[in-house]
Structure formats: C-alpha cells, structure tokens
Coordinates of C-alpha atoms in Angstrom, one line a residue:
X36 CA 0.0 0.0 0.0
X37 CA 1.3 3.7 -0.5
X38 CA 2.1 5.8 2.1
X39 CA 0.7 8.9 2.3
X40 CA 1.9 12.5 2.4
X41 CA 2.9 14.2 5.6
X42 CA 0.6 15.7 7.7
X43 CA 0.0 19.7 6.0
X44 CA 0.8 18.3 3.2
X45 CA -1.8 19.2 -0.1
X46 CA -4.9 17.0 -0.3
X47 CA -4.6 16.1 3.7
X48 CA -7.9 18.2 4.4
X49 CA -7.4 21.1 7.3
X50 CA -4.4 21.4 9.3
X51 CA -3.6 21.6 13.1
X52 CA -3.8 25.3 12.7
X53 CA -7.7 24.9 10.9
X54 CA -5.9 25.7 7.3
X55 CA -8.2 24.5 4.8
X56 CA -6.6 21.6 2.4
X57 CA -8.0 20.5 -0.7
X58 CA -10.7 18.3 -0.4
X59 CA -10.6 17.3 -4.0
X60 CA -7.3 15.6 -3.6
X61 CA -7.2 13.0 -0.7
X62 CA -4.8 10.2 0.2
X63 CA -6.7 6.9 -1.5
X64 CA -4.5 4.0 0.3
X65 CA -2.6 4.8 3.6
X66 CA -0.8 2.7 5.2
X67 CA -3.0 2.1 8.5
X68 CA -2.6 0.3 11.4
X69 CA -5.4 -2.7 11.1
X70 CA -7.0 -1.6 14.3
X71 CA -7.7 1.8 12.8
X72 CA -9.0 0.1 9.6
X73 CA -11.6 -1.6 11.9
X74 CA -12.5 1.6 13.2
X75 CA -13.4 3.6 10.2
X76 CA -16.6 1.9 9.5
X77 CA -17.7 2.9 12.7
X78 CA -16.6 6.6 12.1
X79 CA -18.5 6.2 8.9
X80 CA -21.4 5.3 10.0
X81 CA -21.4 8.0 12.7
X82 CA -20.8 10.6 10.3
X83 CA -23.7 9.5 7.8
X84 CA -26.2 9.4 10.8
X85 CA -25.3 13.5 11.9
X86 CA -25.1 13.8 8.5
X87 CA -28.7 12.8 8.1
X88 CA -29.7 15.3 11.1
X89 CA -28.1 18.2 9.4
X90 CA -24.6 18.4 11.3
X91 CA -22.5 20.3 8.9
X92 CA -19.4 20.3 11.6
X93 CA -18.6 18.2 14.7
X94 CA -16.2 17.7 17.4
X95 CA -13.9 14.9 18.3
X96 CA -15.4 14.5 21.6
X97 CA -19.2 14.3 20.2
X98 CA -17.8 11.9 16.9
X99 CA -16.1 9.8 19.5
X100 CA -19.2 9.5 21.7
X101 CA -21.6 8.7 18.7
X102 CA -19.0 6.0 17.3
X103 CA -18.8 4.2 20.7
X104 CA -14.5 5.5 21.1
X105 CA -12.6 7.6 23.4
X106 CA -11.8 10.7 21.4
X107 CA -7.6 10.6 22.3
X108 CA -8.0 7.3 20.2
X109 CA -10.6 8.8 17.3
X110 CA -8.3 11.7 17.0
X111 CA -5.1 9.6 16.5
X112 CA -7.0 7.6 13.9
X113 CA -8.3 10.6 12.0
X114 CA -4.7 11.6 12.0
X115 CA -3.8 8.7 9.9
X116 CA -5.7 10.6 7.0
X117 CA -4.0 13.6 7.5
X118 CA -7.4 14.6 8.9
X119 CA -7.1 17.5 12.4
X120 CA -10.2 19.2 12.1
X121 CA -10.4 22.9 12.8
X122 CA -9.5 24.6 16.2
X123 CA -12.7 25.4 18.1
X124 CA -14.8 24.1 15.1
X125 CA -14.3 20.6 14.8
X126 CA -14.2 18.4 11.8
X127 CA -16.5 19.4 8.6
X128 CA -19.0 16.4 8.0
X129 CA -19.0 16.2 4.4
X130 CA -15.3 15.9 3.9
X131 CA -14.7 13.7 6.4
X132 CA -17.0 11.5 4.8
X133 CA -15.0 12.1 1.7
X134 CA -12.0 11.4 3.1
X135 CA -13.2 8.4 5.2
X136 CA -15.0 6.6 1.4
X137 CA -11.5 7.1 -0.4
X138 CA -9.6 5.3 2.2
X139 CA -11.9 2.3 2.2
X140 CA -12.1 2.0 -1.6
X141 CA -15.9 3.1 -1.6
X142 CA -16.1 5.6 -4.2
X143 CA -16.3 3.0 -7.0
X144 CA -19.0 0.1 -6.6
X145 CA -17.5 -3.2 -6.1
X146 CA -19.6 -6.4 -7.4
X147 CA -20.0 -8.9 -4.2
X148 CA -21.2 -12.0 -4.6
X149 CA -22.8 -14.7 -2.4
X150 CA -22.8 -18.4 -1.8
X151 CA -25.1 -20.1 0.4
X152 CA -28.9 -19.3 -0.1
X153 CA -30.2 -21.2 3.2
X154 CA -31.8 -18.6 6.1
X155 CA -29.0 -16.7 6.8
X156 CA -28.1 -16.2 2.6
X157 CA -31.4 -15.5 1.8
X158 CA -31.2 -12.7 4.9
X159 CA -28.1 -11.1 3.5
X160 CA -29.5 -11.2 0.1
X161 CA -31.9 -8.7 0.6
X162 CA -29.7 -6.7 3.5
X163 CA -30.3 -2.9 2.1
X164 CA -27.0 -1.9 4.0
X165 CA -24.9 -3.4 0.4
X166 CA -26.5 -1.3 -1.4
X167 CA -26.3 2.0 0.5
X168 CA -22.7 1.5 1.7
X169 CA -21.5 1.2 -2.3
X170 CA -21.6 -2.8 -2.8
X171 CA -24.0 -4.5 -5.6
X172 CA -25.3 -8.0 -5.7
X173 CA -24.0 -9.8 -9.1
X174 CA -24.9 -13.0 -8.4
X175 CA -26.4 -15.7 -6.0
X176 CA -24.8 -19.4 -5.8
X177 CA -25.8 -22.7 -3.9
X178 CA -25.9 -26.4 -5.1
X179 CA -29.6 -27.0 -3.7
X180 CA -31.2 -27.5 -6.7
X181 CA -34.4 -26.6 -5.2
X182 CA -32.8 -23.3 -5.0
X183 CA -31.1 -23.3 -8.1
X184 CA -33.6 -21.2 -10.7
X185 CA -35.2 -19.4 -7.7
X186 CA -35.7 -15.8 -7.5
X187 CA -34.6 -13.9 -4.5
X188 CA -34.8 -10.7 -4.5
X189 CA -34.7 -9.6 -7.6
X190 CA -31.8 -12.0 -8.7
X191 CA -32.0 -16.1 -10.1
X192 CA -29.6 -18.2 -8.1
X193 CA -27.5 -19.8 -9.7
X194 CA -25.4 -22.9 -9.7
X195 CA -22.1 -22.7 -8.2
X196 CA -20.6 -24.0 -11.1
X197 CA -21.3 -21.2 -13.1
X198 CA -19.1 -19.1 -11.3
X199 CA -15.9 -18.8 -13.4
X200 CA -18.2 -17.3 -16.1
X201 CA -19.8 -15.2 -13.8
X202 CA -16.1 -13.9 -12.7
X203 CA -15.4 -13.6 -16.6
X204 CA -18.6 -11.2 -17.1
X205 CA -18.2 -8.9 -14.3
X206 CA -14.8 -8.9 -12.1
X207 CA -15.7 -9.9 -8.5
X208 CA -14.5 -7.8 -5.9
X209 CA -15.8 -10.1 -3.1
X210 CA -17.3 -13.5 -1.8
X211 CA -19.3 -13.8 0.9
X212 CA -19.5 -17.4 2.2
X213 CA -23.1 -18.3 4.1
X214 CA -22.8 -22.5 3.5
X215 CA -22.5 -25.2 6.1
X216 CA -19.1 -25.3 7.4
X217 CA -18.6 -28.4 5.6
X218 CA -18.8 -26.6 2.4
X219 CA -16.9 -23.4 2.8
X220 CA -13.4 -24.5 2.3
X221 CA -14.7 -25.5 -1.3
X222 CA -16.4 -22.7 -1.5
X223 CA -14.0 -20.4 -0.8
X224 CA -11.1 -22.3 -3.3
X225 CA -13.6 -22.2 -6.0
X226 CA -13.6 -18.5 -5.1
X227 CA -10.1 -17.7 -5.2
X228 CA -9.7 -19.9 -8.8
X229 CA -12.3 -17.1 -10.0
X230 CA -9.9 -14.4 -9.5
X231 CA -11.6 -13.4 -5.9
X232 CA -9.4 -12.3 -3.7
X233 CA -11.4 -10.6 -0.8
X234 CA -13.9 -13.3 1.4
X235 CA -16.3 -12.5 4.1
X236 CA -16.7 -16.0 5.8
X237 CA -19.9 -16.6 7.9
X238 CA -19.3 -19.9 7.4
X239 CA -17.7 -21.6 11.3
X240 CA -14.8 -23.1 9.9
X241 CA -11.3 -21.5 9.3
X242 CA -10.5 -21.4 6.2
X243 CA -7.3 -21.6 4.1
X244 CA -6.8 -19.2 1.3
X245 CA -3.1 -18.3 -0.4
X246 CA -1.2 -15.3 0.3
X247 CA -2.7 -12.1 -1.2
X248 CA -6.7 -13.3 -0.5
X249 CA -7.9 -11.5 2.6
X250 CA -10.3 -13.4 5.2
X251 CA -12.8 -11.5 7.5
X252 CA -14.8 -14.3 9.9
X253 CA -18.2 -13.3 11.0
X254 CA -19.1 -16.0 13.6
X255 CA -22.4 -15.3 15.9
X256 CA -21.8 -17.9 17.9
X257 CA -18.2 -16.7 19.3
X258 CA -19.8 -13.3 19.3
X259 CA -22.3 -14.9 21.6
X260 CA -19.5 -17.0 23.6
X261 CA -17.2 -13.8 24.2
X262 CA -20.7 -11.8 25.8
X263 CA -20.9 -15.0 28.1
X264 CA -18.2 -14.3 29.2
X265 CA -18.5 -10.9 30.6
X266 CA -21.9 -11.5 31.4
X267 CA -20.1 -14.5 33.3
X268 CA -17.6 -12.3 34.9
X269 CA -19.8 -9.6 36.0
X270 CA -21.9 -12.5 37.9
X271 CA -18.9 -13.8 39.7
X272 CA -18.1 -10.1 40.7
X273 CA -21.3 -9.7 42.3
X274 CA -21.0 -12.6 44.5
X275 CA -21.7 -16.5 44.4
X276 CA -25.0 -16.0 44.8
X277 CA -25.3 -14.3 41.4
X278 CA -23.6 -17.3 39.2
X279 CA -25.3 -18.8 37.3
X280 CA -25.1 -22.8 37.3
X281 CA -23.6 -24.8 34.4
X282 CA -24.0 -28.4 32.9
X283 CA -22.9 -31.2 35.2
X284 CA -24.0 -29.2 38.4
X285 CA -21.1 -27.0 38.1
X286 CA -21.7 -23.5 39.3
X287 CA -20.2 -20.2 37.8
X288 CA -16.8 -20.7 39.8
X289 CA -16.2 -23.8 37.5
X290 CA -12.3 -22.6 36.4
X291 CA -13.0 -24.5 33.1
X292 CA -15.5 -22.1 32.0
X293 CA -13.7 -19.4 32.4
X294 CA -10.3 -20.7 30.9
X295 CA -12.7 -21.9 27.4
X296 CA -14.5 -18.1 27.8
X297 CA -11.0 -16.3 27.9
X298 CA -9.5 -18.2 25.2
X299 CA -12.1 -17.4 23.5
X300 CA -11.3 -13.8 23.9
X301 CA -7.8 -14.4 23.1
X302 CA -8.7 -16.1 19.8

C-alpha cells in the first residue's frame, strides 16, 4: 500500500492550525494500522447518521461519543488521513465523509457476490446496507437445486458451477460465504480460482486461502460466547449467589468455564 503524504501536506484536508486543504485531492491508500481500519466503518457510520440530522461540523469528543471510542483514540486515527479538524470548530461532515469513502475504496461500486442461499443467505441477500454502503449484488450461488432457478430478490440463483463465467462477465471484488461449514473451504477455493481475492466468511470453519486473498470471519456464535463471558464475569463479581449454574452441576466458579471463555477472547 502507498504511504501517504505528511501531515500539512496538499490533499490532507485542514491542518492543526484549521488551514483549509484540498478536499478534492485525498490520500486513497494509507498505510494504516489494522486496528484503525476496523475503526473507520464505525466513524462512517457515525458521520452518515449527523449527516442525516443536518450536522455540517462536529467535534472529536461528540464523533467519538456517537461512534462508541474515546476521542484521544478517534483523533489519533483521523490523524492517519491527514485529517485534524479545525481549532474550536471541529471536523467538517462532508469531507470527512469524503475522506473516510477514499480510504476504504468506496467511491467505486464493487460487485460482491454470495454463496449459500439457506436462512442466513437468503437474509443477506436482501440486506439494504450493500447497497447503500457502495456494494452490488452480481450474483447468488448454492448447489440446492431446489434453490437453483429461484428468485430472490430480484436476482435467479445460480449454480455454483457457473461461477468462473460469472467472474469472466463482471470482475468480483468479493465472496461472501453463508454454507454449512462443511462446504466453505470448497467454496471459498472455487472463489479464489475465479480471480476473488477478498472473502467474508460466515461460514464456522477457518478457512485456508493463499497469500494475497484477505479473510474476514463473522461468527455469531463466538460473538455470543465472548458476551458470556463478561456476562459470566460480572456474575462472579457480584458474589456467588449471582452465578449462574452450568452443565454437570457446576456453578459459575467452575475454572473450566472461564479458561474456554478467555480463550475465546484471546482467539
């Protein structure tokens, strides 16, 4: 990835001293640190919400409060796209935005496609957020063929075979993987043969892909697991009488538990 100019330099919006930049010219692929990448969404969905209720400026402080992060952090991320905001003013909505879109690679629309049309596929299929965040539905896959020929929402599923010539029409930016776990590793090798080389996996299974294809894992379960856990430790905290019991007559003190709760975590 490129690095980007110094801070003050042209295109890196206004300066420490509230110096307008040049908000036509902004810094498309900075190196960031991954944990501020993971942030930005969150900053951009923030934005698009005051946005909405007519905020034409805001501060760090209230940005930080509406993206759920401390506003030493927010700032120090916002600095990674040459982005200070003006002194007593705060940061201008709109460029922000601006800024915020070219970083992520959202100013062009990128063709997603999805594999898997059980309960959860069929869900994501019609999620409106693709759409409105700058991603289009090309194509729907499974091997059901009850559900091959179908049409949901607006598109015909199609077999997965079909995919390299899917991939041949329109260049696939990324695959998003809602099979059985048994099936995603397939899946997602079929993908990468295609040319894919971005996955979202909510698939519970690990997959392998080669060097070059990025993986992001969406697993509600472990979601679930990791809010047992504090819900676990806050129980414990409040005294024994507050733990919950588990299987085999174990109560919440069980050091098991909380070893297969933290590792979670860790993972």
């Amino acid at each position: 990835m490129s690095q980007h100019p110094p801070p003050g330099a042209p295109g890196h919006g206004a300066t420490d001293q509230g110096e307008p930049g040049n908000p036509a010219v902004v810094a498309t692929s900075p190196d960031l640190p991954e944990a501020t990448v993971a942030r930005l969404p969150e900053y951009l969905r923030a934005l698009h919400h005051l946005a909405e209720s007519g905020h034409e400026t805001v501060s760090s402080e209230e940005l930080a409060v509406a993206a759920g992060v401390n506003s030493a952090k927010l700032r120090k991320d916002l600095s990674h796209l040459g982005s200070y905001g003006t002194r007593g003013v705060g940061y201008d909505v709109t460029l922000l935005v601006d800024q915020i879109e070219n970083v992520l690679g959202l100013t062009q629309r990128r063709s997603v496609v999805l594999v898997g049309l059980g309960n959860l596929g069929h869900a994501l299929a019609g999620y409106a957020g693709f759409a409105s965040r700058g991603f289009r539905i090309a194509a729907l896959f499974d091997v059901d063929p009850e559900l091959v020929g179908q049409r949901i929402h607006g598109l015909t599923v199609r077999h997965l075979d079909e995919l390299p010539q899917v991939a041949a029409e329109d260049p696939i930016a990324i695959g998003v993987i809602s099979t059985p776990a048994e099936g995603a590793q397939s899946v997602a090798d079929q993908l990468v043969a295609a040319g894919v080389t971005g996955i979202l996996n909510f698939a519970p299974r690990v997959l392998n892909v080669p060097v070059g294809v990025d993986v992001r894992k969406v697993d509600l379960a472990i979601e679930l697991q990791i809010l047992s856990f504090h819900q676990h430790r806050k129980s414990s905290a409040a005294g024994p009488a507050a733990l919950t019991a588990l299987p085999g007559g174990l109560t919440g003190s069980g050091a098991h538990h909380s070893t297969d709760a933290a590792e979670a975590v860790g993972s």
